[in-house]
Amino acid sequence: PQIVISVYGPDFFGNDVVRGYGAVHVPFTPGRHTRTIAMFVPESTSRLQKFTSWFTGRRPEFTDPRVVAQGEGREVTRVRSQGFVTISFNVV
């Protein structure tokens, strides 16, 4: 099993935009586990699309969270690294 994380936050105009996506496998062994997840955001492919998304306040997003969990189809999308999220698990 995996946990998929989508982080949203306000932009300059106050609109909620995606700040990052990430996924991590849930550990099976009992105990406390800490995982650091590298976050990424999709990017527009052309300067015109970048300007249009900035002007309208609608940035590229994934509509299906399975795209983040699976590697299939992500090799053709342009993404940018966007920080890290640390998560801890307490497995019984």
mmCIF file of C-alpha atoms in Angstrom:
data_model
loop_
_atom_site.group_PDB
_atom_site.id
_atom_site.type_symbol
_atom_site.label_atom_id
_atom_site.label_comp_id
_atom_site.label_asym_id
_atom_site.label_seq_id
_atom_site.Cartn_x
_atom_site.Cartn_y
_atom_site.Cartn_z
ATOM 1 C CA PRO A 1 0.000 0.000 0.000
ATOM 2 C CA GLN A 2 0.975 3.598 -0.658
ATOM 3 C CA ILE A 3 0.037 7.006 0.665
ATOM 4 C CA VAL A 4 -0.383 9.715 -1.964
ATOM 5 C CA ILE A 5 -0.017 13.299 -0.747
ATOM 6 C CA SER A 6 -1.332 16.395 -2.523
ATOM 7 C CA VAL A 7 -0.350 19.732 -0.995
ATOM 8 C CA TYR A 8 -2.303 22.882 -1.860
ATOM 9 C CA GLY A 9 -1.734 26.506 -0.892
ATOM 10 C CA PRO A 10 -2.595 30.065 -1.934
ATOM 11 C CA ASP A 11 -0.796 31.814 -4.766
ATOM 12 C CA PHE A 12 -0.130 35.557 -5.180
ATOM 13 C CA PHE A 13 -3.782 36.209 -6.086
ATOM 14 C CA GLY A 14 -5.215 34.125 -3.220
ATOM 15 C CA ASN A 15 -6.266 31.153 -5.379
ATOM 16 C CA ASP A 16 -5.658 27.614 -4.089
ATOM 17 C CA VAL A 17 -3.049 26.009 -6.327
ATOM 18 C CA VAL A 18 -1.139 22.753 -6.116
ATOM 19 C CA ARG A 19 2.175 23.069 -4.274
ATOM 20 C CA GLY A 20 3.302 19.474 -4.668
ATOM 21 C CA TYR A 21 2.519 15.792 -5.127
ATOM 22 C CA GLY A 22 4.299 12.830 -3.608
ATOM 23 C CA ALA A 23 3.873 9.155 -2.744
ATOM 24 C CA VAL A 24 5.486 6.711 -0.336
ATOM 25 C CA HIS A 25 5.030 3.018 0.474
ATOM 26 C CA VAL A 26 3.623 2.243 3.920
ATOM 27 C CA PRO A 27 6.058 0.099 5.961
ATOM 28 C CA PHE A 28 4.916 -3.361 7.117
ATOM 29 C CA THR A 29 7.259 -3.963 10.037
ATOM 30 C CA PRO A 30 6.104 -2.961 13.546
ATOM 31 C CA GLY A 31 7.588 0.155 15.105
ATOM 32 C CA ARG A 32 8.025 3.822 14.387
ATOM 33 C CA HIS A 33 9.130 4.711 10.862
ATOM 34 C CA THR A 34 9.955 8.122 9.392
ATOM 35 C CA ARG A 35 9.897 8.702 5.648
ATOM 36 C CA THR A 36 10.853 11.803 3.683
ATOM 37 C CA ILE A 37 8.809 12.285 0.518
ATOM 38 C CA ALA A 38 10.194 14.292 -2.397
ATOM 39 C CA MET A 39 7.436 16.532 -3.729
ATOM 40 C CA PHE A 40 6.994 17.583 -7.361
ATOM 41 C CA VAL A 41 4.612 19.757 -9.386
ATOM 42 C CA PRO A 42 3.625 19.441 -13.056
ATOM 43 C CA GLU A 43 4.892 22.201 -15.341
ATOM 44 C CA SER A 44 3.584 23.715 -18.544
ATOM 45 C CA THR A 45 5.550 22.731 -21.620
ATOM 46 C CA SER A 46 5.610 26.044 -23.513
ATOM 47 C CA ARG A 47 6.065 29.708 -22.618
ATOM 48 C CA LEU A 48 2.571 30.493 -23.894
ATOM 49 C CA GLN A 49 1.023 27.866 -21.615
ATOM 50 C CA LYS A 50 3.094 29.161 -18.672
ATOM 51 C CA PHE A 51 1.899 32.721 -19.266
ATOM 52 C CA THR A 52 -1.721 31.624 -19.738
ATOM 53 C CA SER A 53 -1.686 29.554 -16.544
ATOM 54 C CA TRP A 54 -0.104 32.446 -14.595
ATOM 55 C CA PHE A 55 -2.578 34.971 -16.039
ATOM 56 C CA THR A 56 -5.684 32.858 -15.370
ATOM 57 C CA GLY A 57 -4.433 31.455 -12.054
ATOM 58 C CA ARG A 58 -5.020 27.877 -13.236
ATOM 59 C CA ARG A 59 -1.808 25.876 -13.047
ATOM 60 C CA PRO A 60 -1.371 22.313 -14.372
ATOM 61 C CA GLU A 61 -2.713 19.614 -12.016
ATOM 62 C CA PHE A 62 -3.177 15.862 -12.048
ATOM 63 C CA THR A 63 -6.877 14.982 -12.062
ATOM 64 C CA ASP A 64 -6.323 11.365 -11.016
ATOM 65 C CA PRO A 65 -4.199 10.601 -7.918
ATOM 66 C CA ARG A 66 -3.265 7.216 -9.404
ATOM 67 C CA VAL A 67 -0.901 9.055 -11.770
ATOM 68 C CA VAL A 68 1.214 9.995 -8.747
ATOM 69 C CA ALA A 69 1.150 6.481 -7.238
ATOM 70 C CA GLN A 70 1.999 4.681 -10.464
ATOM 71 C CA GLY A 71 4.972 5.389 -12.657
ATOM 72 C CA GLU A 72 2.958 4.643 -15.780
ATOM 73 C CA GLY A 73 2.449 7.693 -17.995
ATOM 74 C CA ARG A 74 4.632 9.998 -15.893
ATOM 75 C CA GLU A 75 7.641 9.729 -18.170
ATOM 76 C CA VAL A 76 5.994 12.100 -20.661
ATOM 77 C CA THR A 77 4.964 14.757 -18.145
ATOM 78 C CA ARG A 78 7.277 17.609 -17.266
ATOM 79 C CA VAL A 79 7.625 18.084 -13.502
ATOM 80 C CA ARG A 80 9.666 20.310 -11.200
ATOM 81 C CA SER A 81 11.013 19.375 -7.787
ATOM 82 C CA GLN A 82 9.217 21.281 -5.006
ATOM 83 C CA GLY A 83 10.637 20.429 -1.590
ATOM 84 C CA PHE A 84 10.065 17.605 0.875
ATOM 85 C CA VAL A 85 7.437 16.366 3.328
ATOM 86 C CA THR A 86 8.393 14.215 6.318
ATOM 87 C CA ILE A 87 5.822 11.706 7.569
ATOM 88 C CA SER A 88 6.050 9.251 10.449
ATOM 89 C CA PHE A 89 4.239 5.939 10.830
ATOM 90 C CA ASN A 90 3.478 4.021 14.011
ATOM 91 C CA VAL A 91 2.878 0.438 12.866
ATOM 92 C CA VAL A 92 1.484 -2.089 15.338
#
